[in-house]
């Protein structure tokens, strides 16, 4: 393809020097995903500063048939914001659009633009004694638009739900440049099927999220965080049920990690120490969060959970964080698992879910199966047991060469894990999305009826196929 | 159109005598909606008994280009389940499909078929000491499929949300007869945009809901119901904020009704009496519901709300139901408003919403505006103040002839009310849907971008246009 000089000139004229660049030094950091797994090229980096500018930019691209790869914080996990190698697409960054348009403390709603960083959103809410109830490791770079486009999860889903549950209203630019304005919040609105829901989780393939109205909650009324050592993930499941029963809606987090993950964190993360004397086959991190004005005695509830867990033989040892800094230290252990596991050596990572009640059984069945099929690997699962979502890593052998082993072995291993989770009625993407990484796996394993629906809706809303091509929507099967 | 004899013979062979009829006596009750506002004709009444039969039936219709009008309890409010006058469509009843496929008391999930009646669902849940947290006046006839297809609301939305919030999984037959199987519940699943959400509220235009996985909650731990007399709906709004502040998540209902509605109920409903000595300009019905095992003293919280309301001059008089039968009697007053208002005389009814915080202001502004524009009418608003959703009735003059006045005056009045609510950023359908009644109003007042999306998605998923034609999806504007 020869260079579309006319388009490039028009885009530069439209967006000006702050909104248009082809400088490789400025573009390069955004052409590779943060984990260095996906790389691509782009015609230019476009950074519009308003919804109107996004609209005009998309219309210009539509007129010239130029593909658009929308990007937020570039902290996605599946290459959804990385262009392909052709260099025919533009990278459309939403990072300049980070304004807070309004904040209604009475209604507890914030209208913010797509480029707002999650960490900043937390801080803005906290200043009003409110909180935004979704968080995840990449909060320092993840943007509101990216969180919505990937329907992000995180560590508070058990109580507060995924990103979809936080989005009350949405503004997006569609493939023809028209603006879908759904920011006004109506608690009840039955004017047809809910178009907002279609855009959430669509990874920029149906429209480009430019702003959203998000719900906020009252600031927390303190928390109580416990760490328990357990014999098995089956016991962790039983402890989860016990905790749900005793803590009700105060239960905000229930994370599990096996011995290997804890050892990796202790070995690779400075300033970490095991909260218990011993390392157990499994550890559970339990968090209860109160609401202001409620009289609940959270530490007493946590103690009750742990005491009952010990009495029932589920918990071998346990400790409760004595203060906020200990609670932070417990959570640091959890948050550092992924980087620590990566430091150990190459691993294939899988973000999978099955029905919540089946996750413990799945892990207990899948780990020996994977081990038997790939004897030189070490399968490890950790994460959100309360959501039926674990990160299932398959670690390569000690002599595996990073970068090579994944290419040689990775695809076979991932296909095997995805087959297993599909057999169990689960999802090959629980919270990270599909992007370019899992598109073909979704085509292979997804329900053909659902895959056809995805393709038909995509075709209807983006007939030219200019919005984030090659991502999410599986190709039609060969005839 | 000549009769499609080949199709009819094939349909009869497929569905047998229990599933196929052309007998006018059997068909007639279903060819007019329950309020007698919409009537139509149909080629035949088809009543498949399984998802497979629905699939085969739809495929047969698709092969012959026969339109399908899906129907549940025939208790919709907008003619969404009534065929048109052409008689070219078949009526597809889901009522034979009323099985409960499974009930998981631990996960609190029920998988039931589309024809299950809401009242039965309540009873089934109650037997397991669980509850399904959505109810409405038509619960004795409304079916799960209809509730999902219209994304029904009701009187518990304030706390528990609309039907969309109860649906965890969905099974539907698409326009080509293929079966979308999304019944398995995954708390996290990011395999593309959420197709289930597209089908909810689509009024049978994108697919026919055949079964669903619904969430259940623990049975309630008692309730406390109060009745308050107020000077204005503005004061009711302030009392609502007070109640939300003091009752938190226990607040399950907050309904308002003006003097006229109360008088209508007292005049037209046997065995009703005013809970207070006087009739006030406005009355509020407040319900707090506990959860089992929680120690909250609901009557004390209600008393606290009312005392603070009196102290702030918001509440003129109030009473708390002394027992369950009094609580039922309070709710009967609320549930009987619509029938009582209908008994008074002809009225144009509007199911509208605006942002929750603006509803009191809207009612205070709109009532005198409507009265000024149509001096011989009486505008009355009642309903779900806590959801920003009221039923806005415009009652005809005393000498209005029922059936005639609506035709002569109705369209102008409704257009005026819909214009007003659109100016306020609201919705012309809060909880009843669009159906055939409001399709053209949605075309006139809906966001053109959103309307185009509705049309494009409809075209993509039902290119032949055989699923519930003439409903919901606005026609394209004349070029």
PDB file of N, CA and C in Angstrom, chain B residues 70-109:
ATOM      1  N   UNK B  70     -43.792 -13.619  18.916  1.00  0.00           N
ATOM      2  CA  UNK B  70     -43.670 -14.409  20.138  1.00  0.00           C
ATOM      3  C   UNK B  70     -44.574 -13.830  21.234  1.00  0.00           C
ATOM      4  N   UNK B  71     -45.079 -14.701  22.067  1.00  0.00           N
ATOM      5  CA  UNK B  71     -45.984 -14.246  23.129  1.00  0.00           C
ATOM      6  C   UNK B  71     -45.789 -15.060  24.396  1.00  0.00           C
ATOM      7  N   UNK B  72     -45.819 -14.353  25.534  1.00  0.00           N
ATOM      8  CA  UNK B  72     -45.759 -15.029  26.825  1.00  0.00           C
ATOM      9  C   UNK B  72     -47.144 -14.988  27.457  1.00  0.00           C
ATOM     10  N   UNK B  73     -47.296 -14.167  28.513  1.00  0.00           N
ATOM     11  CA  UNK B  73     -48.567 -14.105  29.226  1.00  0.00           C
ATOM     12  C   UNK B  73     -49.569 -13.145  28.616  1.00  0.00           C
ATOM     13  N   UNK B  74     -49.195 -12.499  27.540  1.00  0.00           N
ATOM     14  CA  UNK B  74     -50.061 -11.506  26.888  1.00  0.00           C
ATOM     15  C   UNK B  74     -50.457 -10.388  27.846  1.00  0.00           C
ATOM     16  N   UNK B  75     -49.541 -10.043  28.755  1.00  0.00           N
ATOM     17  CA  UNK B  75     -49.844  -8.979  29.708  1.00  0.00           C
ATOM     18  C   UNK B  75     -48.956  -7.760  29.505  1.00  0.00           C
ATOM     19  N   UNK B  76     -48.420  -7.614  28.297  1.00  0.00           N
ATOM     20  CA  UNK B  76     -47.598  -6.443  27.997  1.00  0.00           C
ATOM     21  C   UNK B  76     -48.418  -5.174  27.924  1.00  0.00           C
ATOM     22  N   UNK B  77     -47.736  -4.049  27.942  1.00  0.00           N
ATOM     23  CA  UNK B  77     -48.412  -2.754  27.991  1.00  0.00           C
ATOM     24  C   UNK B  77     -48.343  -1.997  26.670  1.00  0.00           C
ATOM     25  N   UNK B  78     -47.601  -2.478  25.695  1.00  0.00           N
ATOM     26  CA  UNK B  78     -47.367  -1.691  24.478  1.00  0.00           C
ATOM     27  C   UNK B  78     -47.677  -2.468  23.198  1.00  0.00           C
ATOM     28  N   UNK B  79     -48.473  -3.512  23.319  1.00  0.00           N
ATOM     29  CA  UNK B  79     -48.856  -4.264  22.127  1.00  0.00           C
ATOM     30  C   UNK B  79     -47.714  -5.021  21.481  1.00  0.00           C
ATOM     31  N   UNK B  80     -46.672  -5.288  22.257  1.00  0.00           N
ATOM     32  CA  UNK B  80     -45.498  -5.957  21.698  1.00  0.00           C
ATOM     33  C   UNK B  80     -45.743  -7.412  21.327  1.00  0.00           C
ATOM     34  N   UNK B  81     -46.787  -8.025  21.896  1.00  0.00           N
ATOM     35  CA  UNK B  81     -47.045  -9.441  21.643  1.00  0.00           C
ATOM     36  C   UNK B  81     -48.320  -9.650  20.827  1.00  0.00           C
ATOM     37  N   UNK B  82     -48.829  -8.584  20.258  1.00  0.00           N
ATOM     38  CA  UNK B  82     -50.051  -8.684  19.445  1.00  0.00           C
ATOM     39  C   UNK B  82     -49.683  -8.563  17.968  1.00  0.00           C
ATOM     40  N   UNK B  83     -50.144  -9.514  17.140  1.00  0.00           N
ATOM     41  CA  UNK B  83     -49.806  -9.429  15.710  1.00  0.00           C
ATOM     42  C   UNK B  83     -50.568  -8.292  15.033  1.00  0.00           C
ATOM     43  N   UNK B  84     -50.167  -7.964  13.838  1.00  0.00           N
ATOM     44  CA  UNK B  84     -50.853  -6.899  13.108  1.00  0.00           C
ATOM     45  C   UNK B  84     -52.117  -7.443  12.440  1.00  0.00           C
ATOM     46  N   UNK B  85     -52.782  -6.604  11.704  1.00  0.00           N
ATOM     47  CA  UNK B  85     -54.093  -6.965  11.165  1.00  0.00           C
ATOM     48  C   UNK B  85     -54.002  -7.808   9.892  1.00  0.00           C
ATOM     49  N   UNK B  86     -52.784  -7.958   9.362  1.00  0.00           N
ATOM     50  CA  UNK B  86     -52.665  -8.635   8.068  1.00  0.00           C
ATOM     51  C   UNK B  86     -53.018 -10.117   8.145  1.00  0.00           C
ATOM     52  N   UNK B  87     -52.800 -10.697   9.313  1.00  0.00           N
ATOM     53  CA  UNK B  87     -53.019 -12.136   9.436  1.00  0.00           C
ATOM     54  C   UNK B  87     -51.952 -12.981   8.757  1.00  0.00           C
ATOM     55  N   UNK B  88     -50.841 -12.364   8.407  1.00  0.00           N
ATOM     56  CA  UNK B  88     -49.779 -13.101   7.719  1.00  0.00           C
ATOM     57  C   UNK B  88     -48.779 -13.755   8.664  1.00  0.00           C
ATOM     58  N   UNK B  89     -48.846 -13.382   9.938  1.00  0.00           N
ATOM     59  CA  UNK B  89     -47.871 -13.897  10.902  1.00  0.00           C
ATOM     60  C   UNK B  89     -48.449 -15.059  11.688  1.00  0.00           C
ATOM     61  N   UNK B  90     -47.554 -15.867  12.244  1.00  0.00           N
ATOM     62  CA  UNK B  90     -48.010 -16.839  13.241  1.00  0.00           C
ATOM     63  C   UNK B  90     -47.765 -16.273  14.626  1.00  0.00           C
ATOM     64  N   UNK B  91     -48.642 -16.648  15.543  1.00  0.00           N
ATOM     65  CA  UNK B  91     -48.452 -16.307  16.944  1.00  0.00           C
ATOM     66  C   UNK B  91     -47.721 -17.491  17.564  1.00  0.00           C
ATOM     67  N   UNK B  92     -46.570 -17.207  18.176  1.00  0.00           N
ATOM     68  CA  UNK B  92     -45.774 -18.290  18.761  1.00  0.00           C
ATOM     69  C   UNK B  92     -45.841 -18.168  20.276  1.00  0.00           C
ATOM     70  N   UNK B  93     -46.617 -19.027  20.886  1.00  0.00           N
ATOM     71  CA  UNK B  93     -46.774 -18.969  22.336  1.00  0.00           C
ATOM     72  C   UNK B  93     -45.698 -19.799  23.016  1.00  0.00           C
ATOM     73  N   UNK B  94     -45.115 -19.229  24.068  1.00  0.00           N
ATOM     74  CA  UNK B  94     -44.107 -19.962  24.844  1.00  0.00           C
ATOM     75  C   UNK B  94     -44.719 -20.603  26.082  1.00  0.00           C
ATOM     76  N   UNK B  95     -46.046 -20.502  26.211  1.00  0.00           N
ATOM     77  CA  UNK B  95     -46.659 -20.888  27.489  1.00  0.00           C
ATOM     78  C   UNK B  95     -46.525 -22.367  27.837  1.00  0.00           C
ATOM     79  N   UNK B  96     -46.402 -23.226  26.821  1.00  0.00           N
ATOM     80  CA  UNK B  96     -46.223 -24.653  27.154  1.00  0.00           C
ATOM     81  C   UNK B  96     -44.848 -24.935  27.733  1.00  0.00           C
ATOM     82  N   UNK B  97     -43.915 -24.053  27.462  1.00  0.00           N
ATOM     83  CA  UNK B  97     -42.541 -24.259  27.969  1.00  0.00           C
ATOM     84  C   UNK B  97     -42.409 -23.597  29.333  1.00  0.00           C
ATOM     85  N   UNK B  98     -42.860 -24.289  30.374  1.00  0.00           N
ATOM     86  CA  UNK B  98     -42.844 -23.659  31.705  1.00  0.00           C
ATOM     87  C   UNK B  98     -42.084 -24.508  32.726  1.00  0.00           C
ATOM     88  N   UNK B  99     -41.170 -25.322  32.224  1.00  0.00           N
ATOM     89  CA  UNK B  99     -40.441 -26.216  33.133  1.00  0.00           C
ATOM     90  C   UNK B  99     -39.367 -25.467  33.929  1.00  0.00           C
ATOM     91  N   UNK B 100     -39.111 -25.988  35.099  1.00  0.00           N
ATOM     92  CA  UNK B 100     -37.923 -25.575  35.849  1.00  0.00           C
ATOM     93  C   UNK B 100     -36.862 -26.624  35.575  1.00  0.00           C
ATOM     94  N   UNK B 101     -35.822 -26.222  34.898  1.00  0.00           N
ATOM     95  CA  UNK B 101     -34.819 -27.219  34.490  1.00  0.00           C
ATOM     96  C   UNK B 101     -33.899 -27.595  35.635  1.00  0.00           C
ATOM     97  N   UNK B 102     -33.568 -26.607  36.468  1.00  0.00           N
ATOM     98  CA  UNK B 102     -32.746 -26.920  37.640  1.00  0.00           C
ATOM     99  C   UNK B 102     -32.840 -25.779  38.631  1.00  0.00           C
ATOM    100  N   UNK B 103     -32.570 -26.113  39.874  1.00  0.00           N
ATOM    101  CA  UNK B 103     -32.577 -25.095  40.926  1.00  0.00           C
ATOM    102  C   UNK B 103     -31.395 -25.401  41.832  1.00  0.00           C
ATOM    103  N   UNK B 104     -30.443 -24.491  41.893  1.00  0.00           N
ATOM    104  CA  UNK B 104     -29.238 -24.683  42.696  1.00  0.00           C
ATOM    105  C   UNK B 104     -29.352 -23.769  43.910  1.00  0.00           C
ATOM    106  N   UNK B 105     -29.712 -24.380  45.051  1.00  0.00           N
ATOM    107  CA  UNK B 105     -29.955 -23.536  46.229  1.00  0.00           C
ATOM    108  C   UNK B 105     -28.651 -22.958  46.785  1.00  0.00           C
ATOM    109  N   UNK B 106     -27.532 -23.664  46.596  1.00  0.00           N
ATOM    110  CA  UNK B 106     -26.274 -23.126  47.114  1.00  0.00           C
ATOM    111  C   UNK B 106     -25.831 -21.912  46.307  1.00  0.00           C
ATOM    112  N   UNK B 107     -25.861 -22.049  44.971  1.00  0.00           N
ATOM    113  CA  UNK B 107     -25.475 -20.930  44.111  1.00  0.00           C
ATOM    114  C   UNK B 107     -26.611 -19.911  43.987  1.00  0.00           C
ATOM    115  N   UNK B 108     -27.789 -20.277  44.473  1.00  0.00           N
ATOM    116  CA  UNK B 108     -28.981 -19.422  44.366  1.00  0.00           C
ATOM    117  C   UNK B 108     -29.271 -19.063  42.918  1.00  0.00           C
ATOM    118  N   UNK B 109     -29.411 -20.088  42.110  1.00  0.00           N
ATOM    119  CA  UNK B 109     -29.709 -19.895  40.693  1.00  0.00           C
ATOM    120  C   UNK B 109     -30.789 -20.867  40.265  1.00  0.00           C
TER     121      UNK B 109
END
